[in-house]
Short mmCIF file of C-alpha atoms and ligand atoms in Angstrom, two decimals:
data_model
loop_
_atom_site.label_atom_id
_atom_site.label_comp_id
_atom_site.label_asym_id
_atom_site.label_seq_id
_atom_site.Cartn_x
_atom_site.Cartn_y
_atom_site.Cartn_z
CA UNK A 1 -6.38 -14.92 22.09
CA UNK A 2 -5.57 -12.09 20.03
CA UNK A 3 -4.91 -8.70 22.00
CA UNK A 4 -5.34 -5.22 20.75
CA UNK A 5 -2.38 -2.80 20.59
CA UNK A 6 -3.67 0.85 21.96
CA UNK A 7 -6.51 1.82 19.39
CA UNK A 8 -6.20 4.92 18.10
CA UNK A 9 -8.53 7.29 16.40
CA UNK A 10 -11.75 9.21 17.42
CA UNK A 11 -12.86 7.80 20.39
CA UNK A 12 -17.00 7.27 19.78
CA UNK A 13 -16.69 6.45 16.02
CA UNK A 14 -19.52 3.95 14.99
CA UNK A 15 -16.86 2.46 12.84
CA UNK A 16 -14.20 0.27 13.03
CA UNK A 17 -11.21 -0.74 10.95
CA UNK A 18 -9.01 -3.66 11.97
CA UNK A 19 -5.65 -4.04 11.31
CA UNK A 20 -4.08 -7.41 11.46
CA UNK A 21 -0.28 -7.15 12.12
CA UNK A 22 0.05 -10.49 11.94
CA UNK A 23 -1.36 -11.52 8.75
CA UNK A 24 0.75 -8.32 7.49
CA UNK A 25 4.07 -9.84 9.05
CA UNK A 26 2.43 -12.92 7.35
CA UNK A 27 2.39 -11.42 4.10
CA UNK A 28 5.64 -9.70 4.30
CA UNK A 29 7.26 -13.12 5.28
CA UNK A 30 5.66 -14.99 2.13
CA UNK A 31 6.80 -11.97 0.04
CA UNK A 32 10.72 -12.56 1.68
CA UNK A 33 10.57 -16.40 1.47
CA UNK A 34 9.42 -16.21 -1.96
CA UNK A 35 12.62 -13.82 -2.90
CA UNK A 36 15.02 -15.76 -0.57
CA UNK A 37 14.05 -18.82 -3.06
CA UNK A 38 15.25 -16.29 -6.02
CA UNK A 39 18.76 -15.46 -4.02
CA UNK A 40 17.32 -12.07 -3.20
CA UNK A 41 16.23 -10.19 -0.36
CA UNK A 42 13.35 -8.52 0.81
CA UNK A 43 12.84 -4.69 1.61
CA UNK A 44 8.91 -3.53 2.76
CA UNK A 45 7.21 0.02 1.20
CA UNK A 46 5.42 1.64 3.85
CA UNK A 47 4.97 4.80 1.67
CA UNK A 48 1.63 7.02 2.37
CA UNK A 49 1.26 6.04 5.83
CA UNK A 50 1.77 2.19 5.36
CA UNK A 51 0.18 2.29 2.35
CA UNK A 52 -2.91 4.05 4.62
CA UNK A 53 -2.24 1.80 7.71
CA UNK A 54 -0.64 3.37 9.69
CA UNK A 55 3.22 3.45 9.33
CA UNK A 56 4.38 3.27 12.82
CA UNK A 57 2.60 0.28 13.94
CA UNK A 58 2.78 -1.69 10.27
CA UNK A 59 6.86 -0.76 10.37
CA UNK A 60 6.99 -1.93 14.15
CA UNK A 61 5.44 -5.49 12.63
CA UNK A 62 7.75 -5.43 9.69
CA UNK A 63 10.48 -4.96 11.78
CA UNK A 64 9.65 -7.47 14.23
CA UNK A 65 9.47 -9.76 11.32
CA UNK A 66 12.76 -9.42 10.60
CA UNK A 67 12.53 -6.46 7.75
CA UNK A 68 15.45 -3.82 8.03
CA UNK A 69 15.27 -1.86 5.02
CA UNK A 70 12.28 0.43 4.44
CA UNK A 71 10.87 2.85 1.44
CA UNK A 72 9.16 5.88 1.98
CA UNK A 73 8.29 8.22 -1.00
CA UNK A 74 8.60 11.07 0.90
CA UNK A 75 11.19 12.58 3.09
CA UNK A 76 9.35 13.40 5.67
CA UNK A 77 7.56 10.23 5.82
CA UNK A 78 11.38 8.53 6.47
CA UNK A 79 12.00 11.26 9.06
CA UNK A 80 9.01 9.88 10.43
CA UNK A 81 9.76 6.18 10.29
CA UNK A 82 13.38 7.00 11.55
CA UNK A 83 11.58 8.25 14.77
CA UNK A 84 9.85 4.89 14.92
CA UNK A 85 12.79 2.16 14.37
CA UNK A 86 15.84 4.74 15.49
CA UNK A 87 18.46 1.72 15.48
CA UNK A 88 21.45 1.79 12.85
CA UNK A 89 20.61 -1.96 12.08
CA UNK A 90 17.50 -0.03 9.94
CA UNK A 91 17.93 1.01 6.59
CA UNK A 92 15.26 3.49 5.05
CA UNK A 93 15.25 4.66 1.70
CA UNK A 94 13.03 7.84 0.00
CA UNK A 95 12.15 6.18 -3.47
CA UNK A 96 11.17 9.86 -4.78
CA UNK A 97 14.52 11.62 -5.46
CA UNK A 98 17.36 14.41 -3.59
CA UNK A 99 15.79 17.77 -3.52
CA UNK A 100 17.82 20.51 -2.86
CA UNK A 101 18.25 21.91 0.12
CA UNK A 102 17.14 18.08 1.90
CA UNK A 103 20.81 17.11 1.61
CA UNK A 104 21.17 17.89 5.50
CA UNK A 105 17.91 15.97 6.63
CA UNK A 106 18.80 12.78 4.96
CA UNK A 107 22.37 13.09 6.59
CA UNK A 108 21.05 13.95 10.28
CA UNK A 109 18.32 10.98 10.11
CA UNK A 110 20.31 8.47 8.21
CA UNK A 111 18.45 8.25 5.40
CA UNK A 112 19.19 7.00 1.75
CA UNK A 113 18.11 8.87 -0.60
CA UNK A 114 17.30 7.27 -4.11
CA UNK A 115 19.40 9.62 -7.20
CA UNK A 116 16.98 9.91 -9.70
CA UNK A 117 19.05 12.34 -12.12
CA UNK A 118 23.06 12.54 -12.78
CA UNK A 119 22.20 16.45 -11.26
CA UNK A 120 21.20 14.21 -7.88
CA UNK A 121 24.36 11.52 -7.91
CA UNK A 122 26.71 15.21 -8.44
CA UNK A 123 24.89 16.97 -5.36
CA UNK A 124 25.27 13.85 -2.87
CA UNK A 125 28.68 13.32 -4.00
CA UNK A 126 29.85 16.32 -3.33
CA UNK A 127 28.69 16.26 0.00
CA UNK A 128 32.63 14.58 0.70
CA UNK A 129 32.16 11.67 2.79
CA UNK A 130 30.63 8.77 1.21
CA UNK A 131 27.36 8.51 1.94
CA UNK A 132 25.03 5.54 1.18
CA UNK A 133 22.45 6.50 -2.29
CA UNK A 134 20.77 4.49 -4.11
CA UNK A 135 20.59 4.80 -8.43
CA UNK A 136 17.29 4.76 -9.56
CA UNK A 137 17.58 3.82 -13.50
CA UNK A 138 14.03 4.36 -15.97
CA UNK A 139 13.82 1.15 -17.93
CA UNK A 140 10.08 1.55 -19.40
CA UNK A 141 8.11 4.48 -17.12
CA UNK A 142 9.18 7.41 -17.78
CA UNK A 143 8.32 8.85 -13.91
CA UNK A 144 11.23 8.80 -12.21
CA UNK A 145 14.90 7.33 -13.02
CA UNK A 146 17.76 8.28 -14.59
CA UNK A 147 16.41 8.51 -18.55
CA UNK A 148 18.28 6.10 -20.76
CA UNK A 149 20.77 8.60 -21.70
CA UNK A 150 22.18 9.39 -18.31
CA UNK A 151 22.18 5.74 -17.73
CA UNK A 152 24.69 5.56 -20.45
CA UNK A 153 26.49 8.28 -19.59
CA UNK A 154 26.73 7.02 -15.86
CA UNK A 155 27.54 3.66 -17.55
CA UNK A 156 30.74 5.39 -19.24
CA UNK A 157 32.00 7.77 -16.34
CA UNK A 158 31.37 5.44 -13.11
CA UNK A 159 33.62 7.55 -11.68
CA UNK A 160 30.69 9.98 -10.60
CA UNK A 161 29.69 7.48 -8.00
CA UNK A 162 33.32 7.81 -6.51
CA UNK A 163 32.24 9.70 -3.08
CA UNK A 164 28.56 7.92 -3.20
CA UNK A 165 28.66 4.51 -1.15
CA UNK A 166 25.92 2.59 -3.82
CA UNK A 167 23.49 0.73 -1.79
CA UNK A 168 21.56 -0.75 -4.95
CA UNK A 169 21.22 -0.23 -8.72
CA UNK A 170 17.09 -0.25 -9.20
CA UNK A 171 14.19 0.43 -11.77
CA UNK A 172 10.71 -0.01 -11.36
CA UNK A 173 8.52 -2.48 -13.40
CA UNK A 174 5.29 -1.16 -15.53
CA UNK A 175 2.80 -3.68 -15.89
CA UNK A 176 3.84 -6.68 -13.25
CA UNK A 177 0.26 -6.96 -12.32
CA UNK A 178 0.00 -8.56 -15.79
CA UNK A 179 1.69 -11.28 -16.05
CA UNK A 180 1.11 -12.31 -20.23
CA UNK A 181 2.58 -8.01 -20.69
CA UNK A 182 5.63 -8.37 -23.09
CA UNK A 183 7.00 -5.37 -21.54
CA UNK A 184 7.99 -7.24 -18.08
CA UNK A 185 10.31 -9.79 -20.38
CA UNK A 186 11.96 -6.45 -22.10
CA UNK A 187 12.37 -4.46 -18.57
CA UNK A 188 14.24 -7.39 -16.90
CA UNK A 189 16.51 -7.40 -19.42
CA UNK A 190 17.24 -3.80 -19.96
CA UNK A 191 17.77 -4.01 -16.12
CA UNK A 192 20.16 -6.57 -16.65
CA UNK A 193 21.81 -4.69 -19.12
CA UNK A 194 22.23 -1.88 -17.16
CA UNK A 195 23.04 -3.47 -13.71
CA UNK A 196 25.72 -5.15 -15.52
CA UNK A 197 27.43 -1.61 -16.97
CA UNK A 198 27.48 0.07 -13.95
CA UNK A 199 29.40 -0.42 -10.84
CA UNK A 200 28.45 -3.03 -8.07
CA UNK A 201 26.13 -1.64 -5.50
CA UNK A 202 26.81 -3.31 -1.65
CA UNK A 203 22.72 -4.50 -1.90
CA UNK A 204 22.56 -4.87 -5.42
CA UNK A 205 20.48 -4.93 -8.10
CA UNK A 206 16.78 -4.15 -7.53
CA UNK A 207 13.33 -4.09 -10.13
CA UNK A 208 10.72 -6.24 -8.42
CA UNK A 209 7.39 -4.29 -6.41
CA UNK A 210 4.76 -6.76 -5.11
CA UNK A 211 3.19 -7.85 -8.27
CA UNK A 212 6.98 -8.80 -9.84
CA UNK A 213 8.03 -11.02 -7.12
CA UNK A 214 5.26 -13.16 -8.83
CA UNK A 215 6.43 -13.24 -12.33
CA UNK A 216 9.78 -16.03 -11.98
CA UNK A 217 13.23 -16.14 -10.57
CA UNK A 218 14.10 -13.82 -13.45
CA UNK A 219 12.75 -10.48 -12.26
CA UNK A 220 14.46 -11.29 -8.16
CA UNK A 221 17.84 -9.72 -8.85
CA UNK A 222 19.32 -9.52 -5.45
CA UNK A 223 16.44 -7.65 -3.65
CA UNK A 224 12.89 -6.64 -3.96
CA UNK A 225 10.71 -3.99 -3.02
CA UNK A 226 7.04 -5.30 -2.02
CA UNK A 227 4.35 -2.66 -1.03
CA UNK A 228 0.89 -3.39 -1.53
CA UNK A 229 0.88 -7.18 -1.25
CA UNK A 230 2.32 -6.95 2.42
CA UNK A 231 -1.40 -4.97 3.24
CA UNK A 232 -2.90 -7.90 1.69
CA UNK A 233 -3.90 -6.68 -2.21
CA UNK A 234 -3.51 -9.61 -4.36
CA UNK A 235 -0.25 -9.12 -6.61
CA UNK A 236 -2.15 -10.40 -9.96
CA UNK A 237 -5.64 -11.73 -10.75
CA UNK A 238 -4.30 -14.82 -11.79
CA UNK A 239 -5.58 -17.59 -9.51
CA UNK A 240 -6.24 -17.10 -5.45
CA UNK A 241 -5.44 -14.09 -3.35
CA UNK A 242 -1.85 -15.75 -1.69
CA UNK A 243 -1.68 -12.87 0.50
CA UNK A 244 -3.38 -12.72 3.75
CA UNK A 245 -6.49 -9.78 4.25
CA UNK A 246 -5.11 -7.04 6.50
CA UNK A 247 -7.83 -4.57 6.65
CA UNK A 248 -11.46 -5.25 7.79
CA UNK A 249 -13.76 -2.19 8.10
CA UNK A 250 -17.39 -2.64 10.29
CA UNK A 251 -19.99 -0.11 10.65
CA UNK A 252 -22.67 0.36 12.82
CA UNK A 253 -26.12 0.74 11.80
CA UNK A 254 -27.41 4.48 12.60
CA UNK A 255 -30.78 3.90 11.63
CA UNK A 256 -33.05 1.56 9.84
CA UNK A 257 -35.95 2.86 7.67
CA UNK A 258 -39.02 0.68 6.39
CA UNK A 259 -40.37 1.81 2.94
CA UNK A 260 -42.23 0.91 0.14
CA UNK A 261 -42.99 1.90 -3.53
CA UNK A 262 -42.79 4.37 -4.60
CA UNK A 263 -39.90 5.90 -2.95
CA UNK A 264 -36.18 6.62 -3.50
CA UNK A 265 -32.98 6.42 -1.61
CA UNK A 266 -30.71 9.47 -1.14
CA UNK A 267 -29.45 11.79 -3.16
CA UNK A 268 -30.53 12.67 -6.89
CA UNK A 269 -33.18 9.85 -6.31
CA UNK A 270 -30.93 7.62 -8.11
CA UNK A 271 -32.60 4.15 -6.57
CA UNK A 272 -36.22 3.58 -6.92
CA UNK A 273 -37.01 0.63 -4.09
CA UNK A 274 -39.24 -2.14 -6.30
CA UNK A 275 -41.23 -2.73 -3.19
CA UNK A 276 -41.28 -3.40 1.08
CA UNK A 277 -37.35 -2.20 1.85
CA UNK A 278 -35.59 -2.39 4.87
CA UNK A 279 -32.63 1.06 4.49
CA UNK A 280 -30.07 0.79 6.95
CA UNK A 281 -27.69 3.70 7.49
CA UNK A 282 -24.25 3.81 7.98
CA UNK A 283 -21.67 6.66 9.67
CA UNK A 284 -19.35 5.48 6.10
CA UNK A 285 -18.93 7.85 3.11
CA UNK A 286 -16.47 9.10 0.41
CA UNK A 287 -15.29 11.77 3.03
CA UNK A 288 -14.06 8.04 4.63
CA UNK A 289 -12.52 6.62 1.48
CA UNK A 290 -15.95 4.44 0.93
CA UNK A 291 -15.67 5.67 -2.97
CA UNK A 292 -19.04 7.65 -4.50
CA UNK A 293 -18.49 4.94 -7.20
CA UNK A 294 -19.82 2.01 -4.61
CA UNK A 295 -23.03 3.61 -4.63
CA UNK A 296 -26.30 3.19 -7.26
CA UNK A 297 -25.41 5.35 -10.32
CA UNK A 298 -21.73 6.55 -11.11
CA UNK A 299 -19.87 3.45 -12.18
CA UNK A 300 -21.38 -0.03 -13.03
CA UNK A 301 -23.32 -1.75 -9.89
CA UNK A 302 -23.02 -0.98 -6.59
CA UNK A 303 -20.89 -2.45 -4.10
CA UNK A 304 -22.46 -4.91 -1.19
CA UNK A 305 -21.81 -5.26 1.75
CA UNK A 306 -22.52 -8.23 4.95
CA UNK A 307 -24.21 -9.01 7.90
CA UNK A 308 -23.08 -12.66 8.54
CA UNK A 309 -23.05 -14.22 5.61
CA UNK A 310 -25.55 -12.41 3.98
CA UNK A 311 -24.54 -10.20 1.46
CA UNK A 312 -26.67 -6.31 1.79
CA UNK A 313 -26.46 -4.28 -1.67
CA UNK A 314 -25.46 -0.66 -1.17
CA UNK A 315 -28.41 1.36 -2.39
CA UNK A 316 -28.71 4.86 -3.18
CA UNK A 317 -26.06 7.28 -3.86
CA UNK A 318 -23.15 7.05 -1.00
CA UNK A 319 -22.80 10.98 0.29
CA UNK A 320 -19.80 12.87 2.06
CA UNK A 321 -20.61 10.54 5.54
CA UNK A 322 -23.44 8.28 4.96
CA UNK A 323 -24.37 4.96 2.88
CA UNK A 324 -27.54 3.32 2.99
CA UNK A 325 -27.91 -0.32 2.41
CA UNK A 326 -30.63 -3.18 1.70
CA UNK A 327 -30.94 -4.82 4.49
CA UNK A 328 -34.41 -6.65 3.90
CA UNK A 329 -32.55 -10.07 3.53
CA UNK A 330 -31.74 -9.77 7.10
CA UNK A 331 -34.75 -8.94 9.04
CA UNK A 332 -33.08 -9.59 12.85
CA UNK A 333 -30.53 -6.81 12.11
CA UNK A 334 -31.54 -3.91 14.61
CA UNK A 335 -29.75 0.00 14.89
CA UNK A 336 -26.45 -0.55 16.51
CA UNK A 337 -25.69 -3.88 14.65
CA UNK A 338 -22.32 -3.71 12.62
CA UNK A 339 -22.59 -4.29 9.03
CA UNK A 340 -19.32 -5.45 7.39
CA UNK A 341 -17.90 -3.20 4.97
CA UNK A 342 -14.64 -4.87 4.08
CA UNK A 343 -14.05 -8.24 5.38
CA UNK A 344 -13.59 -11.78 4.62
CA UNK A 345 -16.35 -11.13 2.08
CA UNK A 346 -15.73 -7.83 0.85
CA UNK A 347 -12.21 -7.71 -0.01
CA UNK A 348 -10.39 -4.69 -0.45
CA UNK A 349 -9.87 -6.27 -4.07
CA UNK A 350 -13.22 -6.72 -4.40
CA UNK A 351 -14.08 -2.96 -3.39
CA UNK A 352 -11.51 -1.99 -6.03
CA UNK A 353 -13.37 -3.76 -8.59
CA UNK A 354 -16.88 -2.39 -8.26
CA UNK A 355 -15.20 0.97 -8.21
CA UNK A 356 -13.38 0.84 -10.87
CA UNK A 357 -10.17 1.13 -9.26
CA UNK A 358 -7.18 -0.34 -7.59
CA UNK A 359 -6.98 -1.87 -3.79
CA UNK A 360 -4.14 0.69 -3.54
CA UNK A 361 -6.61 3.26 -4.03
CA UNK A 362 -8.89 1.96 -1.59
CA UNK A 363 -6.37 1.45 1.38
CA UNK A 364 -4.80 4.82 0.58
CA UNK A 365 -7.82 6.66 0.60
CA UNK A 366 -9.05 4.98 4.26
CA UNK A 367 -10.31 8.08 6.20
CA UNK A 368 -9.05 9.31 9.56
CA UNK A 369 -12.81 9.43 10.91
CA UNK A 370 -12.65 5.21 12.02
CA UNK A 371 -11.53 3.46 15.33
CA UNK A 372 -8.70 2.28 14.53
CA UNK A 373 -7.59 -1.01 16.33
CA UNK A 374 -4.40 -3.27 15.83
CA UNK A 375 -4.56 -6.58 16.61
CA UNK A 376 -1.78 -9.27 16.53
CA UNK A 377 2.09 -7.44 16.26
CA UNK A 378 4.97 -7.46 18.87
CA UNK A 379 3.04 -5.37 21.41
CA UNK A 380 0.23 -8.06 21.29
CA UNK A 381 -0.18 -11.37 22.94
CA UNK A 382 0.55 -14.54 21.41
CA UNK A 383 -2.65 -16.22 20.20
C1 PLP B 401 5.23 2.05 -4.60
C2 PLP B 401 6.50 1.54 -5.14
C3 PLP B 401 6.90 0.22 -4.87
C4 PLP B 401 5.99 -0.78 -4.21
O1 PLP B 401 5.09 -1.23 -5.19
P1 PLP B 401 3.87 -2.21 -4.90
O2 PLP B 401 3.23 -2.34 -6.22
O3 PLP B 401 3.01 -1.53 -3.91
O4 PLP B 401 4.43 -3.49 -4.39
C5 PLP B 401 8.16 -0.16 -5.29
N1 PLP B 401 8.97 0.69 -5.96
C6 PLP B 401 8.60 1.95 -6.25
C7 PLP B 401 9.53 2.83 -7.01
C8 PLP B 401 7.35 2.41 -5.87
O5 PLP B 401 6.98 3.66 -6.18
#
């Protein structure tokens, strides 16, 4: 049996979302095995709230799982995950740069910050004792990252990172998603270029997100950085999903409305039924992260959704906090059924698609209006 960790959330939502710890600690484990084969080892991003999860419970997983070294983006979110996993055998790293004036924070929370300029390496340095940093060198995205220059600069007075205990040397890859990109072969070896000027760092040498753990021993190094595949995205669209779904979403049906030609559904009339239609309502809109792009109109076709096995078309325009659906394929459906929204049929990479987007946008943009309930983890029972 699986058992639920406390749910969270408001307490009478007609929604659900379900996260699965232990397909995540699944994931993460696949994403660590699959390094350890490389010689490297594996870190988890839990960035933007577990990538929309929720961090606490996802890091509590992780760390169960054996994962000690963490990303945020932001500081806060580390100050946050420090609260969560307090012990000094964690390591958590803010992948978006020193500010100033966050010197202090990072120091009373243990945090490692990731020096994104030779202005950052300076400030932490001169902090006095050495203090644990990582380098973050640009080899292709011009976001964040020391630019090429100060890479070369760094490369010929490695002397800056005298007071700075270097926990890795890392980059971050472009198009990893893509397998066939020519860019992935010319980033992995810039890396290596670079790795290979500057000093040693005690965890090494680090390029690989989710996505470039899949593209060959060559883009490993000595440690890798997963986020999204560990919440169950798929890391290319080569071939199956390996990674495990995380999220499901269910919502109950408010209301069900019998119509016929001519009439349309929702807002700016933007579905004409054809002829007897069965509308079923749902408390799930783009205030929710359900994206107005699922709906009749915006982009391409609209998303479905399931009851069972059978699939029910989202009709209509989807508004701030409802979407209406076809449910005349399923005529034993009745109000208070639950109508899956993403599930085994409806991945999140699937959702992505008819949007026009990313799974990453889609688990980021999960609303904070669902029950929330975690099943599997440490605090649950074995099955
Ligand atoms: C978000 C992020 C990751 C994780 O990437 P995924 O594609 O989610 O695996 C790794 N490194 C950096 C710098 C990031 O910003």
């Amino acid at each position: 049996m699986m058992s639920a960790t406390p749910l969270t959330g408001p307490p009478h939502a007609p929604t659900e979302l379900i996260v699965d710890l232990d397909a995540l600690a699944d994931n993460w484990r696949l994403l660590r095995d699959r390094a350890a084969a490389g010689g490297a080892a594996a870190s988890a991003v839990v960035k933007a709230d577990g990538y929309g999860l929720g961090i606490a419970p996802v890091a509590r997983a992780l760390h169960a799982a054996g994962c000690r070294t963490f990303f945020t983006a932001h500081l806060d979110e580390a100050v946050a995950l420090r609260a969560v996993l307090p012990g000094t055998e964690t390591e958590i790293g803010v992948l978006n740069g020193l500010l100033p004036g966050d010197a202090e924070v990072y120091r009373a929370h243990r945090l490692v910050p990731t020096l994104n300029d030779l202005g950052q390496i300076d400030h932490w340095r001169a902090l006095g004792a050495p203090l644990p940093a990582a380098v973050h060198c640009d080899t292709g995205m011009a976001r964040l990252g020391l630019p090429p220059a100060e890479t070369d600069r760094l490369a010929a007075e490695p002397e800056r990172l005298d007071g700075v205990h270097l926990r890795y040397v890392m980059s971050h890859l472009v198009t990893a998603d893509d397998p066939d990109a020519a860019i992935n072969a010319h980033q992995r070896d810039a890396f290596a270029d670079l790795v290979a000027r500057l000093p040693a760092a005690s965890g090494g040498a680090m390029l690989a997100n989710s996505s470039g753990c899949f593209l060959g021993n060559g883009w490993l190094f000595d440690a890798v950085r997963p986020g999204v595949g560990i919440y169950g995205v798929a890391p290319n669209d080569r071939g199956p999903n390996p990674m495990r779904p995380v999220v499901s979403l269910s919502a109950k049906i408010l209301q069900i409305r019998d119509v016929d030609a001519p009439q349309t559904v929702g807002y700016g009339a933007a579905y004409s039924v054809a002829g007897p239609t069965r509308v079923a309502t749902v408390a799930v809109g783009y205030a929710d992260g359900y994206l107005r792009a699922l709906g009749t109109g915006p982009i391409g076709e609209a998303a479905v959704a399931h009851v069972g096995d059978k699939e029910v078309p989202v009709i209509g325009r989807v508004s701030m906090d409802l979407t209406t659906l076809d449910v005349t394929a399923v005529p034993e459906v009745a109000v208070g059924d639950r109508i899956e929204m993403i599930g085994p049929h409806n991945t999140v990479d699937r959702l992505a698609d008819a949007a026009g987007t990313i799974g990453y946008e889609i688990l980021t943009g999960l609303g904070t209006r669902y029950r929330r309930r975690y099943i599997g983890g440490p605090d649950g029972e074995a099955r």
